[in-house]
Coordinates of C-alpha atoms in Angstrom, one line a residue:
M144 CA -16.8 -42.4 -25.8
K145 CA -19.9 -39.5 -25.6
K146 CA -17.4 -36.4 -25.4
L147 CA -16.2 -38.1 -28.9
I148 CA -20.2 -38.0 -30.2
F149 CA -21.3 -34.8 -28.9
C150 CA -18.0 -32.3 -30.2
L151 CA -18.8 -33.4 -33.3
T152 CA -22.5 -33.2 -33.8
L153 CA -21.4 -30.0 -32.1
V154 CA -19.2 -29.5 -35.3
F155 CA -21.7 -30.5 -37.7
S156 CA -24.9 -29.3 -36.7
A157 CA -23.2 -25.9 -37.2
L158 CA -21.8 -26.3 -40.6
P159 CA -24.4 -25.5 -42.5
V160 CA -24.3 -21.8 -40.6
L161 CA -21.2 -21.9 -41.0
A162 CA -21.4 -22.4 -45.0
Q163 CA -24.0 -19.6 -45.5
N164 CA -22.2 -16.7 -42.9
P165 CA -22.2 -14.0 -45.1
D166 CA -18.8 -13.3 -42.7
I167 CA -16.9 -16.8 -44.9
T168 CA -15.3 -15.8 -47.9
Y169 CA -13.7 -19.1 -49.6
P170 CA -12.1 -18.5 -53.0
D171 CA -13.5 -18.6 -57.1
D172 CA -12.3 -21.2 -58.2
P173 CA -15.1 -24.2 -57.4
Q174 CA -12.7 -26.8 -57.1
L175 CA -10.8 -25.1 -54.3
A176 CA -13.5 -23.2 -52.6
E177 CA -14.9 -27.4 -52.0
E178 CA -11.3 -28.3 -50.5
A179 CA -11.5 -25.0 -48.9
K180 CA -15.4 -26.1 -47.4
R181 CA -13.9 -29.5 -46.6
K182 CA -10.1 -28.5 -44.7
F183 CA -12.1 -25.6 -43.1
A184 CA -15.1 -28.6 -42.0
M185 CA -11.7 -30.6 -40.7
S186 CA -10.2 -27.6 -38.8
L187 CA -13.3 -27.7 -36.7
D188 CA -13.5 -31.1 -35.5
D189 CA -10.3 -31.3 -34.8
M190 CA -10.3 -28.0 -32.8
A191 CA -12.7 -29.2 -31.2
L192 CA -10.8 -32.8 -30.0
E193 CA -7.8 -30.9 -28.7
R194 CA -6.3 -33.1 -32.4
Y195 CA -4.3 -29.7 -32.1
R196 CA -1.1 -31.4 -35.2
E197 CA -4.7 -32.7 -37.4
A198 CA -5.9 -30.1 -36.9
A199 CA -2.5 -27.4 -37.9
N200 CA -2.1 -29.4 -41.2
S201 CA -5.9 -27.6 -42.3
L202 CA -4.9 -24.2 -40.9
A203 CA -2.0 -24.2 -43.3
W204 CA -3.9 -25.1 -46.2
L205 CA -6.4 -22.7 -45.7
L206 CA -3.7 -20.2 -44.8
K207 CA -2.5 -20.4 -47.5
N208 CA -4.8 -21.2 -50.1
A209 CA -7.6 -19.6 -48.7
P210 CA -6.7 -16.4 -47.4
D211 CA -9.8 -14.2 -46.3
L212 CA -11.8 -17.2 -45.3
Y213 CA -12.8 -15.7 -42.1
E214 CA -11.3 -14.2 -39.0
G215 CA -11.4 -17.5 -37.1
L216 CA -8.8 -19.5 -39.1
Y217 CA -7.0 -17.1 -38.1
I218 CA -7.6 -17.4 -34.4
N219 CA -7.9 -21.3 -35.1
S220 CA -4.0 -20.5 -36.1
Y221 CA -2.6 -19.5 -33.6
K222 CA -3.5 -21.5 -31.4
A223 CA -2.9 -24.5 -32.7
Y224 CA 0.7 -24.5 -33.6
E225 CA 1.0 -23.0 -29.3
A226 CA -0.5 -25.7 -28.3
I227 CA 2.3 -28.6 -30.0
A228 CA 4.4 -26.1 -29.0
E229 CA 4.1 -26.4 -25.4
K230 CA 3.7 -30.2 -26.1
E231 CA 7.0 -30.3 -27.7
T232 CA 9.5 -32.0 -26.3
D233 CA 12.4 -31.0 -28.8
Q234 CA 13.4 -27.5 -28.6
T235 CA 13.6 -27.5 -32.4
K236 CA 10.2 -28.1 -33.3
K237 CA 8.7 -26.6 -30.2
M238 CA 10.8 -23.1 -32.2
V239 CA 9.1 -24.0 -34.9
Y240 CA 6.0 -24.0 -33.8
L241 CA 6.5 -21.0 -31.7
D242 CA 7.8 -18.9 -35.2
S243 CA 4.7 -20.3 -36.8
M244 CA 2.0 -18.6 -34.5
F245 CA 3.8 -15.9 -34.4
T246 CA 3.5 -15.9 -37.9
V247 CA -0.1 -16.0 -38.2
Y248 CA 0.1 -13.7 -35.1
K249 CA 1.8 -10.8 -38.1
L250 CA -0.5 -12.7 -41.4
K251 CA -4.1 -11.9 -39.2
D252 CA -2.8 -8.2 -38.3
E253 CA -2.9 -8.3 -41.8
R254 CA -6.2 -8.8 -43.1
F255 CA -7.8 -8.9 -39.6
P256 CA -6.6 -6.6 -37.3
L257 CA -5.4 -7.1 -34.3
S258 CA -7.4 -6.4 -31.1
D259 CA -6.3 -4.9 -27.8
T260 CA -6.8 -8.0 -26.2
E261 CA -4.0 -10.1 -28.8
I262 CA -1.8 -7.3 -29.2
N263 CA -1.2 -7.4 -25.8
N264 CA -0.9 -11.6 -25.9
V265 CA 1.3 -11.5 -28.7
A266 CA 3.7 -9.2 -26.3
F267 CA 3.0 -12.3 -23.3
R268 CA 4.0 -14.8 -25.5
Y269 CA 7.3 -13.6 -25.9
Y270 CA 8.0 -13.3 -22.7
K271 CA 6.3 -16.9 -21.9
F272 CA 8.2 -18.8 -24.4
H273 CA 11.5 -16.9 -25.5
K274 CA 12.5 -15.3 -21.9
D275 CA 15.8 -16.9 -21.9
N276 CA 16.5 -16.3 -25.8
A277 CA 18.5 -13.8 -26.5
E278 CA 18.3 -12.7 -30.0
K279 CA 14.5 -12.3 -29.3
Y280 CA 14.9 -10.1 -27.1
D281 CA 14.0 -6.7 -30.0
E282 CA 11.1 -9.1 -30.9
A283 CA 9.3 -9.1 -27.7
L284 CA 11.0 -5.0 -26.3
K285 CA 8.9 -4.2 -29.7
A286 CA 5.7 -5.5 -28.8
F287 CA 5.5 -5.0 -25.6
A288 CA 6.2 -1.6 -26.8
R289 CA 3.0 -1.8 -29.1
A290 CA 1.0 -3.1 -26.4
F291 CA 1.9 -0.4 -24.3
E292 CA 0.6 2.2 -26.8
K293 CA -3.1 2.0 -24.6
P294 CA -2.3 1.9 -21.2
D295 CA -5.0 1.2 -20.2
E296 CA -5.8 -1.8 -22.6
V297 CA -2.2 -3.0 -20.8
I298 CA -3.4 -6.6 -19.0
N299 CA -1.5 -7.0 -15.2
N300 CA 1.0 -9.9 -16.9
N301 CA 2.0 -7.3 -18.8
L302 CA 3.4 -5.1 -16.6
V303 CA 6.9 -6.3 -15.0
A304 CA 7.5 -9.0 -17.7
Y305 CA 8.5 -5.7 -20.0
M306 CA 10.2 -3.9 -17.5
D307 CA 12.3 -7.6 -17.2
I308 CA 12.7 -8.6 -20.5
L309 CA 15.0 -5.0 -20.9
K310 CA 16.4 -6.2 -17.9
R311 CA 17.4 -9.6 -19.6
S312 CA 18.1 -7.5 -22.8
F313 CA 19.9 -5.2 -21.3
I314 CA 22.0 -7.9 -19.3
K315 CA 22.8 -10.1 -22.7
N316 CA 22.6 -8.2 -25.6
K317 CA 24.0 -4.6 -24.3
N318 CA 21.5 -2.4 -26.3
V319 CA 19.4 -1.0 -24.0
S320 CA 20.5 2.0 -22.9
E321 CA 19.8 4.6 -19.6
N322 CA 17.0 6.9 -22.1
E323 CA 15.5 4.1 -23.1
A324 CA 15.2 1.8 -19.6
L325 CA 13.4 5.6 -18.1
D326 CA 10.8 5.5 -20.9
I327 CA 9.4 2.4 -20.3
H328 CA 10.8 2.2 -16.4
A329 CA 7.8 4.9 -16.8
K330 CA 5.3 4.3 -18.7
I331 CA 5.0 1.2 -16.1
T332 CA 4.7 3.2 -13.4
E333 CA 2.2 5.5 -14.6
V334 CA 0.0 2.0 -15.0
I335 CA 0.8 0.6 -11.8
E336 CA -0.4 4.1 -10.4
D337 CA -2.9 4.2 -12.6
R338 CA -4.4 1.1 -10.8
I339 CA -3.3 1.4 -7.0
A340 CA -5.6 4.9 -7.7
K341 CA -8.7 3.0 -8.5
G342 CA -7.3 1.1 -5.6
K343 CA -8.1 -2.6 -6.4
D344 CA -6.1 -4.9 -5.8
V345 CA -3.5 -2.6 -4.4
A346 CA -1.2 -5.0 -2.5
K347 CA -0.3 -6.6 -4.7
F348 CA 0.2 -3.4 -8.0
E349 CA 2.7 -2.1 -4.7
Q350 CA 4.3 -6.0 -5.5
Y351 CA 4.8 -5.4 -8.9
K352 CA 6.3 -1.8 -8.9
S353 CA 8.8 -2.2 -6.3
I354 CA 9.8 -5.5 -8.9
I355 CA 10.3 -3.5 -11.5
D356 CA 11.8 -0.7 -9.6
Q357 CA 14.6 -3.3 -8.5
A358 CA 15.1 -4.5 -12.1
L359 CA 15.9 -0.9 -13.0
T360 CA 18.4 -0.7 -10.7
T361 CA 19.6 -3.8 -12.9
I362 CA 20.3 -1.3 -15.9
I363 CA 20.9 2.2 -13.7
D364 CA 22.4 2.6 -10.9
V365 CA 19.8 5.1 -10.0
N366 CA 20.4 7.8 -6.6
C367 CA 19.6 10.8 -5.8
D368 CA 23.7 11.8 -7.3
F369 CA 22.0 10.3 -10.7
I370 CA 19.1 11.9 -10.6
E371 CA 20.6 15.7 -9.4
Q372 CA 23.5 16.2 -12.0
K373 CA 21.6 13.8 -15.0
L374 CA 17.4 14.6 -14.5
Y375 CA 17.4 18.0 -12.5
P376 CA 19.1 20.3 -14.8
Q377 CA 16.4 19.1 -17.3
L378 CA 13.1 20.0 -15.5
K379 CA 15.4 23.3 -14.9
E380 CA 15.0 24.3 -18.7
N381 CA 11.6 22.4 -18.5
P382 CA 9.6 23.1 -15.4
S383 CA 6.8 22.3 -17.4
N384 CA 7.4 18.7 -18.1
V385 CA 4.9 17.2 -16.1
K386 CA 6.9 13.5 -17.6
L387 CA 10.4 14.2 -16.3
A388 CA 8.7 15.6 -13.2
K389 CA 7.2 12.5 -12.7
R390 CA 10.3 9.8 -13.7
I391 CA 12.4 12.2 -11.1
F392 CA 9.4 12.2 -8.4
Q393 CA 9.1 7.8 -8.6
L394 CA 12.9 7.7 -8.9
S395 CA 13.6 9.6 -5.5
L396 CA 11.2 7.3 -3.8
T397 CA 13.1 4.5 -5.0
A398 CA 16.8 5.7 -4.4
K399 CA 15.4 7.8 -1.0
C400 CA 16.0 10.9 -2.5
S401 CA 12.9 11.9 -0.8
D402 CA 13.9 14.7 1.5
S403 CA 16.1 16.2 -1.5
D404 CA 15.0 19.9 -2.9
F405 CA 14.3 18.4 -6.5
F406 CA 12.2 16.0 -5.5
T407 CA 9.8 18.8 -3.8
E408 CA 9.9 20.8 -7.6
A409 CA 8.9 17.2 -8.5
V410 CA 6.0 16.5 -6.6
E411 CA 5.4 20.6 -7.2
V412 CA 5.1 20.5 -10.9
V413 CA 3.4 17.4 -11.2
H414 CA 0.3 18.4 -8.6
K415 CA -0.2 21.6 -10.3
A416 CA -1.0 20.1 -13.3
E417 CA -2.4 16.7 -11.2
P418 CA -3.7 18.4 -8.4
T419 CA -4.1 15.1 -5.5
S420 CA -4.4 15.0 -2.1
G421 CA -1.0 12.8 -1.9
L422 CA 1.3 15.2 -3.6
A423 CA -0.4 18.0 -1.6
G424 CA 0.7 16.4 1.5
I425 CA 3.6 15.6 0.0
I426 CA 4.5 19.4 -0.6
G427 CA 2.2 20.9 2.9
R428 CA 4.7 18.8 5.4
R429 CA 8.4 19.8 3.3
K430 CA 7.5 23.3 4.0
L431 CA 6.7 21.9 6.7
S432 CA 10.1 20.7 7.4
S433 CA 11.8 24.0 5.6
K434 CA 10.2 26.4 8.4
E435 CA 7.4 28.2 5.2
Y436 CA 4.9 27.8 7.9
P437 CA 1.5 29.8 5.5
E438 CA 2.9 27.6 2.5
A439 CA 2.7 24.1 4.5
I440 CA -0.5 25.4 5.7
K441 CA -2.0 26.3 2.3
Y442 CA -0.9 23.1 0.8
L443 CA -2.2 20.8 4.5
E444 CA -5.9 22.0 3.6
E445 CA -5.6 21.6 0.0
A446 CA -4.9 17.5 1.0
I447 CA -7.7 17.3 3.9
S448 CA -10.6 19.1 1.5
L449 CA -9.4 16.3 -1.4
E450 CA -8.6 12.9 0.6
Q451 CA -12.2 10.9 0.8
D452 CA -10.4 8.3 3.3
K453 CA -10.6 8.8 7.3
A454 CA -7.5 8.1 8.2
K455 CA -5.6 9.2 5.9
K456 CA -7.6 13.0 6.0
A457 CA -7.1 12.0 9.9
E458 CA -2.5 12.0 9.5
T459 CA -3.0 15.6 7.1
T460 CA -5.5 16.9 9.8
L461 CA -2.9 16.0 12.0
S462 CA -0.1 17.8 10.3
L463 CA -1.5 21.0 9.5
A464 CA -2.5 21.5 13.5
K465 CA 1.1 21.5 13.8
A466 CA 2.1 23.0 10.8
Y467 CA -1.1 25.9 13.3
A468 CA 0.9 25.8 16.1
L469 CA 4.6 26.0 14.7
S470 CA 3.3 29.0 12.9
G471 CA 2.0 31.1 16.6
E472 CA -1.5 30.3 15.8
K473 CA -2.3 28.0 18.6
V474 CA -5.9 28.0 19.0
K475 CA -6.2 26.5 15.2
A476 CA -3.2 24.0 16.0
R477 CA -6.1 23.6 19.3
N478 CA -9.4 23.0 16.7
E479 CA -7.5 20.8 14.3
A480 CA -5.7 18.7 16.7
I481 CA -8.7 18.3 18.5
K482 CA -10.7 17.3 13.9
A483 CA -7.6 14.6 13.6
A484 CA -8.7 12.4 17.1
E485 CA -12.2 12.7 15.8
L486 CA -11.4 10.8 12.9
D487 CA -9.8 8.7 13.9
Q488 CA -8.5 7.2 17.1
S489 CA -5.1 6.2 15.9
V490 CA -4.1 10.0 15.7
V491 CA -5.5 10.6 19.5
E492 CA -2.5 10.1 21.4
E493 CA -0.2 11.9 19.7
A494 CA -3.3 14.8 18.9
Y495 CA -3.4 15.7 22.3
N496 CA -0.6 15.7 22.8
L497 CA 0.1 18.3 21.1
I498 CA -2.5 20.2 22.5
A499 CA -0.7 19.1 25.9
S500 CA 2.7 20.8 24.9
M501 CA 0.7 23.5 23.4
Y502 CA -0.9 24.4 27.0
M503 CA 2.8 23.5 29.1
N504 CA 4.9 26.0 26.7
S505 CA 2.4 29.0 27.4
F506 CA 2.9 29.6 31.4
D507 CA 5.0 32.7 30.7
E508 CA 3.1 33.2 27.8
C509 CA -1.1 33.2 30.0
K510 CA 0.6 34.5 33.1
Q511 CA -0.9 37.6 35.1
N512 CA 1.3 37.1 38.7
V513 CA -2.2 38.0 40.4
S514 CA -3.1 34.6 41.5
Q515 CA -0.5 31.4 41.1
V516 CA -4.0 29.1 41.8
A517 CA -5.3 30.6 38.9
D518 CA -1.4 30.9 36.5
R519 CA -1.4 27.7 36.7
A520 CA -4.8 26.3 36.2
I521 CA -3.1 25.8 32.6
F522 CA -1.1 22.8 33.7
F523 CA -4.5 21.1 35.2
A524 CA -5.7 21.8 31.3
A525 CA -2.3 20.0 30.5
Y526 CA -3.2 17.3 32.8
D527 CA -6.5 16.9 31.3
A528 CA -4.9 16.5 27.9
Y529 CA -2.1 14.3 28.5
K530 CA -4.8 12.0 30.3
K531 CA -6.8 12.1 27.2
A532 CA -3.7 11.4 25.3
G533 CA -2.8 8.4 28.0
N534 CA 0.3 10.2 28.4
T535 CA 0.8 9.1 32.5
K536 CA 4.5 10.4 32.2
G537 CA 2.9 14.2 30.9
M538 CA 0.0 13.6 33.0
E539 CA 3.1 13.2 36.5
S540 CA 5.2 16.6 34.3
A541 CA 1.8 18.7 34.7
R542 CA 1.0 17.7 38.3
A543 CA 4.4 18.4 39.0
Q544 CA 3.1 22.1 38.6
F545 CA 0.0 22.2 40.3
P546 CA -0.6 25.0 42.4
T547 CA 0.0 23.8 46.9
K548 CA -2.7 22.9 49.1
T549 CA -0.8 26.5 51.1
E550 CA -2.4 28.2 47.7
I551 CA -5.5 26.6 47.2
F552 CA -6.1 27.1 50.7
E553 CA -5.4 30.7 51.0
L554 CA -8.2 31.9 48.8
N555 CA -10.6 29.7 50.1
L556 CA -10.4 27.6 46.9
E557 CA -11.6 23.1 47.4
E558 CA -9.8 21.0 45.6
G559 CA -12.0 19.3 43.6
A560 CA -13.6 22.8 42.2
S561 CA -14.3 23.7 38.6
I562 CA -11.8 26.4 37.4
K563 CA -11.8 27.8 34.6
V564 CA -8.5 28.3 32.8
G565 CA -8.2 31.7 31.1
C566 CA -5.6 33.5 28.0
W567 CA -6.4 32.0 24.2
I568 CA -6.7 28.0 26.3
N569 CA -10.3 29.1 27.5
V570 CA -11.0 25.8 28.7
T571 CA -13.0 24.9 32.2
S572 CA -10.7 22.1 34.2
T573 CA -11.0 21.2 37.8
I574 CA -8.5 22.4 41.1
R575 CA -5.8 20.4 41.9
T576 CA -2.6 20.5 44.1
R577 CA 0.4 18.6 43.3
P578 CA 1.5 15.9 44.6
T579 CA 4.0 17.1 48.0
E580 CA 4.8 20.4 49.4

């Protein structure tokens, strides 16, 4: 009872203000104007008390006789019809109320253009209420297409819903072409990728991405041959088509074609237009695997300069160290490996294993054939690096190459003393002997 009194008080206290509101336009006919005021008051009363069926009666009269009354007339009307539809158990009546709701949205758009939120709400309501109704799929797809005209305004609910309604339309109506499916998938993916890049709810958006990728495979047999035969030739003809390159990039990941030439070319096109650390890193690692070391180094250095995340920077820095090592620039390789280890603990093992391996493989390059101890000091440094990596097998491998006790004694050296390791290695280590002579 208290709730009823409160609602009535609220409604009627607001009526004088509403009646004088310049945004409210009553009919010119005095009798219609009076009736409109009465119906208006009744509709506000019934909406406040959630008597949606009664409110709909007044609102329907106002829509017919006072269509320019005010914007809220349409808002209350589509809300009332939706509320009635949700409670209706008779499917035929339910469809009538839903049709009325969508009609009101259209009528509002004619006089009071729909907001971005309303445009998105219309699309989602097609999915919510008509996802199992094949006769409504064309209308639904048009509503979603309109919502996606402003990607930044698309609500999260519509990301998966759009792709799902597309899939349902393909299955039931067979009216979706490959190009249409690819275009829509690309639009949704761009929105998701943008939100992932902003770093909020990443896990959720990654899941969305997986769902829409899976939905696409229901419509199209997305495999490496499809991409290479149908999409890649288009990119070859127009290598500046960033939109197509993004599509090839995304589909290649879905189809697991990231080791293909067309994937690399697509990434290069996208990166040239929209450089990012992630894309530069992908290109750099691809160049590394194809032994294009100068190009690999260039892109990996760019990726590091653009990266803000320490863990990712460490991984890329380690890749750069490998590129330098393979190109023969060992000092630079070691420096980058040490940087990577300092950036993130998770790469320490791999970084120092790389350094130790370079030391172990430098014996022939660095030996002077003057002193076994001086030449084999390189393995002291390797042992130290393996120890930092926590690699006991590597330590044993290096230790097996240490000089003998006799060789140490003959040079009047002491085990445990410091020794300068020469060549490019240029570090100080400790004299040790192999386990057995």
